[in-house]
Amino acid sequence: MATLSAVLATTHHPFFYKATELTPPEEQMPQAAEWKSKVEAYRETLTAAEPELLVMVGSDHFHQFFYDNYPTFLIGKQARYDATFYNEIREFGMPTYELEGHEELSGFMFQGLLDRGFDFSVSSELKIDHSIICPIITTRPDGDLPIVPIYTNIFAPPLPSPKRFYDLGRAIREIIDEFPSDKRVAAIGSGHLSLELGGPRMFEEHGPDPEWDVQAIEWLANGDIESILENVTWESMSTSGNATPGFLDLILMLGIAGPEKAAYVDDLDLYHTREMYMTWYPDGDPRKAEHRKEAAA
Amino acid sequence: MSKYAVNRFLFQIDRDPVLLAAYKADPEAMVARWEAEMAPYLGPWGQTVERSSVVTLSAEERRMLVEHDYVGLFEMGAHYFLTLTIFIGIYEEDYMTSSGPLAFQKEYRDKLSHWIGKQYPSVAL
């Protein structure tokens, strides 16, 4: 059976690449160096798990999904994926990517989800946007591993409940655990803490609800799904910022990890939003194994 | 009120640099062209065979699109992401040149400040 070697849940900040790579050093924001070093430290948490393929969870930002036919949950099943759209290249300076797909795990995942009562849509021509490419840039910038992309609707209400997102994560975990393969799989999902877009609290010095962000990180870091399900609703998220329902994909990632304490937790308070970097190691913490190896040598 | 039609206009114009430039240069002409040549066809993907009669703008919606009235669009419940993205695409560079980074985004934000502490208009269709 496949090994789930790491689960990563992170915010996605589309300006990271522009702020740290495309802007000349003398013009960079004061936090650029710290931001970059936190991202590089986070990347190490994935590298240490030695993944061979990636299950990626994200959300389309009105690039390929529109109200004429908006899927609630969708999986890509393709041999390869193109990435990033014209308007996110225009606005964020996003790079383009061509990522290899893993059709076998996509097919196994799709069937497994249907069997568990998650009636997914499926695409054979899915183009990937920055919700998946941001974490590729931060955690696997070479884009050298095959992916299985899973898209959720966190954007066009009404949305499924927080519990449904958690249960979907649990189902994805079971399916990865049952995948008949000797591969090491990592699951990486991106979403948001409190966030406002196109409203009166956007682009402030901090995110729209910094206190809620600290609470939300603590819930996730402790694997405290009970508190999340008691406190997080569509209304509560919307009160913290109109785009805060992006938190649902972080709840989904906790579902994949299970109700466990995270092995790695970091964050960075930036203008407009707080960034979060979190990793679980369902198969044991490989960084501790490294330490043991070094100590023995 | 036809939020779907307004959202579809924003979606279709923002994803095409030629249409976006036309909407910046002459909003009234672009809205008229969209209503004549794009709205009457099924879906937002630019196909021109299958017709669809469901996408029509009210006079007030047309005015908001012609005047780049993003406050009005927010208040009618057009999707905040579509509205923000297209007007950043139109105005950010000019504001950057005259007033520095994020100048347009901050003006946009401040024009909506009367909504702080209130429940925003729903974007649900």
CSV table of C-alpha atoms in Angstrom, one decimal:
chain,number,residue,atom,x,y,z
A,1,MET,CA,0.0,0.0,0.0
A,2,ALA,CA,1.1,3.6,-0.6
A,3,THR,CA,2.7,5.5,2.3
A,4,LEU,CA,1.3,8.9,3.2
A,5,SER,CA,4.6,10.5,4.2
A,6,ALA,CA,3.4,14.1,4.8
A,7,VAL,CA,0.3,16.3,4.9
A,8,LEU,CA,0.9,20.0,4.3
A,9,ALA,CA,-1.7,22.7,4.9
A,10,THR,CA,-0.8,26.3,4.0
A,11,THR,CA,-2.2,29.6,3.1
A,12,HIS,CA,-1.5,30.6,-0.5
A,13,HIS,CA,-0.3,34.1,-1.1
A,14,PRO,CA,-0.1,34.8,-4.9
A,15,PHE,CA,2.3,37.7,-4.4
A,16,PHE,CA,5.1,35.6,-2.8
A,17,TYR,CA,6.9,34.9,-6.0
A,18,LYS,CA,6.6,38.5,-7.2
A,19,ALA,CA,7.7,39.9,-3.8
A,20,THR,CA,10.7,37.7,-3.4
A,21,GLU,CA,11.8,36.8,-6.9
A,22,LEU,CA,10.6,39.4,-9.4
A,23,THR,CA,11.2,42.5,-7.3
A,24,PRO,CA,14.8,43.8,-7.2
A,25,PRO,CA,16.3,43.4,-3.7
A,26,GLU,CA,16.5,47.2,-3.1
A,27,GLU,CA,12.7,47.5,-3.8
A,28,GLN,CA,11.5,44.5,-1.8
A,29,MET,CA,9.2,44.9,1.1
A,30,PRO,CA,10.9,44.8,4.5
A,31,GLN,CA,9.6,41.4,5.3
A,32,ALA,CA,10.7,39.8,2.1
A,33,ALA,CA,13.8,38.1,3.5
A,34,GLU,CA,12.0,36.7,6.5
A,35,TRP,CA,9.2,35.5,4.3
A,36,LYS,CA,11.5,33.8,1.9
A,37,SER,CA,13.4,32.1,4.8
A,38,LYS,CA,10.2,30.8,6.4
A,39,VAL,CA,9.1,29.4,3.0
A,40,GLU,CA,12.4,27.7,2.5
A,41,ALA,CA,12.2,26.2,6.0
A,42,TYR,CA,8.7,25.0,5.2
A,43,ARG,CA,9.9,23.5,2.0
A,44,GLU,CA,12.3,21.3,4.0
A,45,THR,CA,9.4,19.7,5.8
A,46,LEU,CA,8.2,18.3,2.4
A,47,THR,CA,11.6,17.4,1.1
A,48,ALA,CA,12.4,15.4,4.3
A,49,ALA,CA,9.3,13.2,3.6
A,50,GLU,CA,10.8,12.2,0.3
A,51,PRO,CA,7.5,12.2,-1.6
A,52,GLU,CA,7.2,10.6,-5.0
A,53,LEU,CA,3.8,12.0,-5.9
A,54,LEU,CA,1.5,14.8,-4.7
A,55,VAL,CA,-2.2,15.0,-4.0
A,56,MET,CA,-2.9,18.7,-4.3
A,57,VAL,CA,-6.0,20.4,-2.9
A,58,GLY,CA,-7.0,23.8,-4.0
A,59,SER,CA,-9.8,26.0,-5.5
A,60,ASP,CA,-10.3,27.5,-8.9
A,61,HIS,CA,-10.6,31.3,-8.8
A,62,PHE,CA,-13.1,31.9,-11.6
A,63,HIS,CA,-10.5,30.7,-14.1
A,64,GLN,CA,-12.1,27.5,-15.4
A,65,PHE,CA,-15.1,27.2,-13.2
A,66,PHE,CA,-18.0,29.7,-13.7
A,67,TYR,CA,-21.7,29.9,-12.7
A,68,ASP,CA,-22.8,28.3,-15.9
A,69,ASN,CA,-21.6,25.0,-14.5
A,70,TYR,CA,-19.9,25.2,-11.1
A,71,PRO,CA,-18.6,22.0,-9.6
A,72,THR,CA,-18.6,21.6,-5.8
A,73,PHE,CA,-15.9,19.0,-5.8
A,74,LEU,CA,-13.8,18.1,-8.8
A,75,ILE,CA,-10.8,15.9,-9.5
A,76,GLY,CA,-8.5,16.0,-12.5
A,77,LYS,CA,-7.6,12.8,-14.3
A,78,GLN,CA,-4.9,13.6,-16.8
A,79,ALA,CA,-1.4,12.7,-17.9
A,80,ARG,CA,-0.3,16.3,-17.6
A,81,TYR,CA,-1.6,19.7,-16.5
A,82,ASP,CA,-0.9,23.2,-17.7
A,83,ALA,CA,-0.8,25.9,-15.1
A,84,THR,CA,-1.6,29.5,-14.5
A,85,PHE,CA,-4.0,31.7,-16.4
A,86,TYR,CA,-3.4,35.0,-18.2
A,87,ASN,CA,-5.0,37.2,-15.5
A,88,GLU,CA,-3.0,35.8,-12.7
A,89,ILE,CA,0.2,36.2,-14.7
A,90,ARG,CA,-0.9,39.8,-15.3
A,91,GLU,CA,-1.7,40.6,-11.7
A,92,PHE,CA,0.7,38.4,-9.7
A,93,GLY,CA,3.5,37.7,-12.1
A,94,MET,CA,2.8,34.0,-11.7
A,95,PRO,CA,5.1,31.7,-13.6
A,96,THR,CA,3.6,29.0,-15.9
A,97,TYR,CA,4.1,25.3,-15.3
A,98,GLU,CA,3.5,22.0,-17.0
A,99,LEU,CA,3.1,19.4,-14.4
A,100,GLU,CA,3.0,15.7,-14.9
A,101,GLY,CA,-0.2,14.0,-13.7
A,102,HIS,CA,-0.8,10.6,-12.1
A,103,GLU,CA,-3.8,9.1,-13.9
A,104,GLU,CA,-3.7,5.9,-12.0
A,105,LEU,CA,-4.1,7.5,-8.6
A,106,SER,CA,-6.6,10.0,-10.0
A,107,GLY,CA,-8.8,7.2,-11.2
A,108,PHE,CA,-8.4,5.2,-8.0
A,109,MET,CA,-9.2,8.4,-6.0
A,110,PHE,CA,-12.2,9.2,-8.1
A,111,GLN,CA,-13.7,5.7,-7.7
A,112,GLY,CA,-12.9,5.6,-4.0
A,113,LEU,CA,-14.6,8.9,-3.5
A,114,LEU,CA,-17.7,7.8,-5.3
A,115,ASP,CA,-17.7,4.6,-3.3
A,116,ARG,CA,-17.7,6.6,-0.1
A,117,GLY,CA,-20.6,8.9,-1.1
A,118,PHE,CA,-18.6,11.9,-2.4
A,119,ASP,CA,-20.2,12.4,-5.9
A,120,PHE,CA,-17.3,14.2,-7.5
A,121,SER,CA,-17.1,15.8,-10.9
A,122,VAL,CA,-14.1,14.8,-13.0
A,123,SER,CA,-12.1,16.7,-15.7
A,124,SER,CA,-9.9,15.5,-18.5
A,125,GLU,CA,-8.9,19.1,-19.4
A,126,LEU,CA,-8.2,20.9,-16.1
A,127,LYS,CA,-5.8,23.8,-16.1
A,128,ILE,CA,-4.3,24.6,-12.7
A,129,ASP,CA,-4.5,28.0,-11.1
A,130,HIS,CA,-2.5,29.7,-8.3
A,131,SER,CA,-4.3,27.8,-5.5
A,132,ILE,CA,-2.2,24.8,-6.4
A,133,ILE,CA,0.8,26.6,-8.1
A,134,CYS,CA,1.5,28.8,-5.0
A,135,PRO,CA,2.2,25.8,-2.8
A,136,ILE,CA,4.2,24.2,-5.7
A,137,ILE,CA,6.3,27.4,-5.8
A,138,THR,CA,6.8,27.4,-2.0
A,139,THR,CA,7.2,23.7,-1.4
A,140,ARG,CA,8.3,22.0,-4.7
A,141,PRO,CA,9.4,24.8,-7.0
A,142,ASP,CA,10.9,22.5,-9.6
A,143,GLY,CA,7.5,21.0,-10.1
A,144,ASP,CA,9.1,17.6,-10.7
A,145,LEU,CA,6.5,15.3,-9.1
A,146,PRO,CA,3.3,14.0,-10.7
A,147,ILE,CA,0.2,15.5,-9.2
A,148,VAL,CA,-3.5,14.5,-8.5
A,149,PRO,CA,-5.4,17.8,-8.3
A,150,ILE,CA,-8.6,18.1,-6.2
A,151,TYR,CA,-10.6,21.2,-6.4
A,152,THR,CA,-13.3,22.4,-4.0
A,153,ASN,CA,-15.8,25.2,-4.1
A,154,ILE,CA,-14.9,27.7,-1.3
A,155,PHE,CA,-15.9,30.6,-3.5
A,156,ALA,CA,-19.4,30.5,-4.9
A,157,PRO,CA,-21.9,30.1,-2.1
A,158,PRO,CA,-23.8,28.3,-0.8
A,159,LEU,CA,-20.9,25.9,0.1
A,160,PRO,CA,-20.8,22.5,1.8
A,161,SER,CA,-20.4,22.5,5.6
A,162,PRO,CA,-17.1,22.5,7.4
A,163,LYS,CA,-17.9,18.9,8.5
A,164,ARG,CA,-18.3,17.9,4.9
A,165,PHE,CA,-14.9,19.3,4.1
A,166,TYR,CA,-13.4,17.4,7.1
A,167,ASP,CA,-15.1,14.2,6.1
A,168,LEU,CA,-13.9,14.6,2.6
A,169,GLY,CA,-10.3,14.8,3.9
A,170,ARG,CA,-10.9,11.7,6.0
A,171,ALA,CA,-12.1,9.8,2.8
A,172,ILE,CA,-9.1,11.0,0.8
A,173,ARG,CA,-6.8,9.7,3.6
A,174,GLU,CA,-8.4,6.3,3.5
A,175,ILE,CA,-8.1,6.1,-0.3
A,176,ILE,CA,-4.4,7.1,-0.2
A,177,ASP,CA,-3.8,4.5,2.5
A,178,GLU,CA,-5.5,1.8,0.3
A,179,PHE,CA,-3.8,2.8,-2.9
A,180,PRO,CA,-2.0,-0.4,-4.1
A,181,SER,CA,1.5,1.1,-4.8
A,182,ASP,CA,4.8,1.3,-3.0
A,183,LYS,CA,4.9,5.1,-3.6
A,184,ARG,CA,5.4,7.7,-1.0
A,185,VAL,CA,2.6,10.2,-1.3
A,186,ALA,CA,2.3,13.7,0.1
A,187,ALA,CA,-0.9,15.7,0.4
A,188,ILE,CA,-0.6,19.4,0.0
A,189,GLY,CA,-3.5,21.8,0.3
A,190,SER,CA,-3.8,25.5,0.3
A,191,GLY,CA,-6.5,27.9,1.6
A,192,HIS,CA,-6.8,31.0,3.7
A,193,LEU,CA,-7.0,32.3,7.2
A,194,SER,CA,-9.1,35.5,7.5
A,195,LEU,CA,-9.1,37.2,4.2
A,196,GLU,CA,-10.9,40.1,2.5
A,197,LEU,CA,-11.0,40.6,-1.3
A,198,GLY,CA,-12.8,43.4,-3.0
A,199,GLY,CA,-14.3,44.6,0.3
A,200,PRO,CA,-13.7,47.4,2.9
A,201,ARG,CA,-11.1,45.5,4.9
A,202,MET,CA,-8.7,44.4,2.2
A,203,PHE,CA,-5.1,45.4,1.9
A,204,GLU,CA,-4.8,46.6,5.5
A,205,GLU,CA,-1.7,46.4,7.6
A,206,HIS,CA,-2.8,43.0,8.9
A,207,GLY,CA,-5.5,40.5,7.8
A,208,PRO,CA,-9.1,41.4,8.5
A,209,ASP,CA,-9.3,39.3,11.8
A,210,PRO,CA,-5.8,38.7,13.3
A,211,GLU,CA,-7.2,37.3,16.6
A,212,TRP,CA,-9.3,34.7,14.7
A,213,ASP,CA,-6.1,33.8,12.7
A,214,VAL,CA,-4.2,32.9,15.9
A,215,GLN,CA,-7.2,30.9,17.1
A,216,ALA,CA,-7.6,29.1,13.8
A,217,ILE,CA,-3.9,28.1,13.7
A,218,GLU,CA,-4.1,26.8,17.3
A,219,TRP,CA,-7.1,24.6,16.4
A,220,LEU,CA,-5.4,23.2,13.3
A,221,ALA,CA,-2.0,22.7,15.1
A,222,ASN,CA,-3.7,20.8,17.9
A,223,GLY,CA,-5.8,18.7,15.5
A,224,ASP,CA,-8.8,20.1,17.4
A,225,ILE,CA,-11.6,19.3,14.9
A,226,GLU,CA,-14.2,19.4,17.7
A,227,SER,CA,-13.5,23.1,18.4
A,228,ILE,CA,-13.4,23.8,14.7
A,229,LEU,CA,-16.8,22.2,14.1
A,230,GLU,CA,-18.3,23.9,17.2
A,231,ASN,CA,-17.1,27.4,16.2
A,232,VAL,CA,-16.7,27.6,12.4
A,233,THR,CA,-19.7,28.2,10.2
A,234,TRP,CA,-20.3,30.1,7.0
A,235,GLU,CA,-21.5,33.1,9.0
A,236,SER,CA,-18.5,33.1,11.4
A,237,MET,CA,-16.1,32.8,8.5
A,238,SER,CA,-17.8,35.6,6.6
A,239,THR,CA,-17.7,37.9,9.6
A,240,SER,CA,-13.9,37.4,9.7
A,241,GLY,CA,-13.5,38.4,6.0
A,242,ASN,CA,-15.5,37.8,2.8
A,243,ALA,CA,-12.9,35.3,1.5
A,244,THR,CA,-12.3,33.5,4.8
A,245,PRO,CA,-14.2,30.4,3.7
A,246,GLY,CA,-10.9,29.5,2.0
A,247,PHE,CA,-10.3,28.1,5.5
A,248,LEU,CA,-12.5,25.1,4.5
A,249,ASP,CA,-9.6,23.7,2.5
A,250,LEU,CA,-7.4,23.8,5.6
A,251,ILE,CA,-10.1,21.9,7.5
A,252,LEU,CA,-10.1,19.4,4.6
A,253,MET,CA,-6.3,19.0,5.1
A,254,LEU,CA,-6.8,18.4,8.8
A,255,GLY,CA,-9.2,15.6,7.7
A,256,ILE,CA,-6.4,14.0,5.7
A,257,ALA,CA,-4.0,14.3,8.6
A,258,GLY,CA,-6.6,13.2,11.2
A,259,PRO,CA,-7.2,14.7,14.6
A,260,GLU,CA,-3.4,14.9,15.5
A,261,LYS,CA,-1.0,17.5,16.6
A,262,ALA,CA,1.0,19.0,13.7
A,263,ALA,CA,4.7,18.3,13.6
A,264,TYR,CA,5.6,21.7,12.2
A,265,VAL,CA,3.8,25.0,12.7
A,266,ASP,CA,4.9,28.4,11.5
A,267,ASP,CA,3.2,31.6,10.5
A,268,LEU,CA,4.0,35.2,9.3
A,269,ASP,CA,1.9,38.2,9.8
A,270,LEU,CA,1.9,40.2,6.6
A,271,TYR,CA,-0.1,43.1,5.2
A,272,HIS,CA,-3.5,42.0,3.9
A,273,THR,CA,-3.2,38.4,5.4
A,274,ARG,CA,-1.4,36.1,7.8
A,275,GLU,CA,0.5,33.3,6.2
A,276,MET,CA,0.4,29.8,7.8
A,277,TYR,CA,2.8,26.8,7.2
A,278,MET,CA,1.8,23.5,8.8
A,279,THR,CA,2.9,19.9,8.3
A,280,TRP,CA,1.9,16.5,9.7
A,281,TYR,CA,3.8,13.3,9.3
A,282,PRO,CA,1.3,10.4,9.4
A,283,ASP,CA,4.2,7.9,8.9
A,284,GLY,CA,6.5,9.3,11.6
A,285,ASP,CA,8.6,12.5,11.6
A,286,PRO,CA,11.5,11.9,9.1
A,287,ARG,CA,13.4,14.8,10.5
A,288,LYS,CA,13.8,12.9,13.8
A,289,ALA,CA,15.1,9.9,11.9
A,290,GLU,CA,17.7,12.2,10.3
A,291,HIS,CA,18.8,13.3,13.7
A,292,ARG,CA,19.1,9.8,14.9
A,293,LYS,CA,21.1,8.8,11.8
A,294,GLU,CA,23.4,11.8,12.4
A,295,ALA,CA,23.8,11.0,16.1
A,296,ALA,CA,24.6,7.3,15.4
A,297,ALA,CA,27.3,8.4,12.9
B,1,MET,CA,-31.4,42.0,-11.0
B,2,SER,CA,-29.3,39.6,-13.0
B,3,LYS,CA,-26.1,39.0,-11.1
B,4,TYR,CA,-25.3,36.1,-13.4
B,5,ALA,CA,-25.2,38.5,-16.4
B,6,VAL,CA,-23.0,41.0,-14.6
B,7,ASN,CA,-20.6,38.3,-13.4
B,8,ARG,CA,-20.5,36.8,-16.9
B,9,PHE,CA,-19.5,40.2,-18.3
B,10,LEU,CA,-16.7,40.6,-15.8
B,11,PHE,CA,-15.5,37.0,-16.3
B,12,GLN,CA,-15.5,37.2,-20.1
B,13,ILE,CA,-13.8,40.6,-20.4
B,14,ASP,CA,-11.2,40.0,-17.7
B,15,ARG,CA,-9.8,36.8,-19.2
B,16,ASP,CA,-9.0,38.4,-22.6
B,17,PRO,CA,-6.4,41.1,-22.8
B,18,VAL,CA,-7.9,42.6,-26.0
B,19,LEU,CA,-11.4,42.9,-24.5
B,20,LEU,CA,-9.9,44.2,-21.3
B,21,ALA,CA,-8.1,47.0,-23.2
B,22,ALA,CA,-11.3,47.8,-25.1
B,23,TYR,CA,-13.3,48.0,-21.8
B,24,LYS,CA,-10.7,50.4,-20.4
B,25,ALA,CA,-10.6,52.6,-23.5
B,26,ASP,CA,-14.3,52.8,-24.2
B,27,PRO,CA,-16.5,51.1,-21.6
B,28,GLU,CA,-19.8,52.1,-23.2
B,29,ALA,CA,-18.7,50.6,-26.6
B,30,MET,CA,-17.4,47.4,-24.9
B,31,VAL,CA,-20.6,46.9,-22.9
B,32,ALA,CA,-22.7,47.4,-26.0
B,33,ARG,CA,-20.6,45.0,-28.1
B,34,TRP,CA,-20.8,42.4,-25.3
B,35,GLU,CA,-24.6,42.7,-25.2
B,36,ALA,CA,-24.8,42.4,-29.0
B,37,GLU,CA,-22.2,39.8,-29.8
B,38,MET,CA,-21.4,37.8,-26.6
B,39,ALA,CA,-24.3,37.8,-24.2
B,40,PRO,CA,-26.7,36.1,-26.7
B,41,TYR,CA,-24.6,32.9,-26.9
B,42,LEU,CA,-24.6,30.0,-24.5
B,43,GLY,CA,-21.9,30.1,-21.8
B,44,PRO,CA,-18.9,32.2,-21.1
B,45,TRP,CA,-16.5,30.5,-23.4
B,46,GLY,CA,-16.9,32.5,-26.6
B,47,GLN,CA,-18.8,29.9,-28.7
B,48,THR,CA,-21.0,31.5,-31.4
B,49,VAL,CA,-23.4,28.8,-32.5
B,50,GLU,CA,-25.7,27.9,-29.6
B,51,ARG,CA,-27.9,30.8,-28.6
B,52,SER,CA,-29.1,31.6,-25.1
B,53,SER,CA,-31.8,34.1,-24.1
B,54,VAL,CA,-31.2,34.2,-20.3
B,55,VAL,CA,-28.3,36.7,-20.1
B,56,THR,CA,-29.6,40.3,-20.1
B,57,LEU,CA,-28.5,43.4,-18.2
B,58,SER,CA,-30.9,45.8,-16.5
B,59,ALA,CA,-30.4,49.5,-17.2
B,60,GLU,CA,-28.8,50.0,-13.7
B,61,GLU,CA,-26.4,47.1,-14.2
B,62,ARG,CA,-25.5,48.5,-17.6
B,63,ARG,CA,-24.8,51.9,-16.1
B,64,MET,CA,-22.6,50.3,-13.4
B,65,LEU,CA,-20.5,48.4,-15.9
B,66,VAL,CA,-20.2,51.5,-18.2
B,67,GLU,CA,-19.1,53.7,-15.3
B,68,HIS,CA,-16.7,51.1,-13.8
B,69,ASP,CA,-18.9,51.6,-10.6
B,70,TYR,CA,-17.3,48.9,-8.4
B,71,VAL,CA,-19.0,50.2,-5.3
B,72,GLY,CA,-22.4,49.7,-7.0
B,73,LEU,CA,-21.3,46.2,-8.2
B,74,PHE,CA,-20.3,45.3,-4.6
B,75,GLU,CA,-23.6,46.5,-3.4
B,76,MET,CA,-25.7,44.6,-5.9
B,77,GLY,CA,-23.8,41.3,-5.0
B,78,ALA,CA,-21.6,40.9,-8.0
B,79,HIS,CA,-18.8,38.5,-7.0
B,80,TYR,CA,-16.1,40.4,-5.2
B,81,PHE,CA,-13.3,38.5,-6.8
B,82,LEU,CA,-14.4,39.1,-10.3
B,83,THR,CA,-15.0,42.8,-9.6
B,84,LEU,CA,-11.7,43.3,-7.8
B,85,THR,CA,-9.6,41.4,-10.4
B,86,ILE,CA,-10.9,43.2,-13.5
B,87,PHE,CA,-10.6,46.7,-12.0
B,88,ILE,CA,-7.1,46.0,-10.7
B,89,GLY,CA,-6.3,45.0,-14.3
B,90,ILE,CA,-7.7,48.3,-15.6
B,91,TYR,CA,-6.4,50.8,-13.0
B,92,GLU,CA,-3.5,49.4,-11.0
B,93,GLU,CA,-0.7,50.4,-13.3
B,94,ASP,CA,-1.9,54.0,-13.8
B,95,TYR,CA,-2.4,54.4,-10.0
B,96,MET,CA,1.0,52.8,-9.3
B,97,THR,CA,2.7,55.4,-11.6
B,98,SER,CA,1.1,58.3,-10.0
B,99,SER,CA,0.6,57.2,-6.4
B,100,GLY,CA,2.7,54.1,-5.7
B,101,PRO,CA,2.0,50.4,-4.9
B,102,LEU,CA,-1.5,49.4,-3.9
B,103,ALA,CA,-2.8,52.9,-4.3
B,104,PHE,CA,-5.8,51.7,-6.4
B,105,GLN,CA,-6.6,48.8,-4.0
B,106,LYS,CA,-6.6,51.2,-1.1
B,107,GLU,CA,-8.9,53.7,-2.8
B,108,TYR,CA,-11.2,50.8,-3.7
B,109,ARG,CA,-11.2,49.6,-0.1
B,110,ASP,CA,-11.9,53.1,1.3
B,111,LYS,CA,-14.8,53.7,-1.0
B,112,LEU,CA,-16.5,50.7,0.6
B,113,SER,CA,-15.7,51.7,4.2
B,114,HIS,CA,-19.4,52.4,5.0
B,115,TRP,CA,-19.8,48.6,4.9
B,116,ILE,CA,-17.4,47.9,7.8
B,117,GLY,CA,-19.2,46.1,10.6
B,118,LYS,CA,-22.3,45.4,8.5
B,119,GLN,CA,-23.3,42.2,6.7
B,120,TYR,CA,-22.2,42.5,3.1
B,121,PRO,CA,-24.6,42.0,0.2
B,122,SER,CA,-24.6,38.3,-0.6
B,123,VAL,CA,-22.8,37.1,-3.7
B,124,ALA,CA,-25.0,34.0,-3.9
B,125,LEU,CA,-27.0,33.8,-7.1
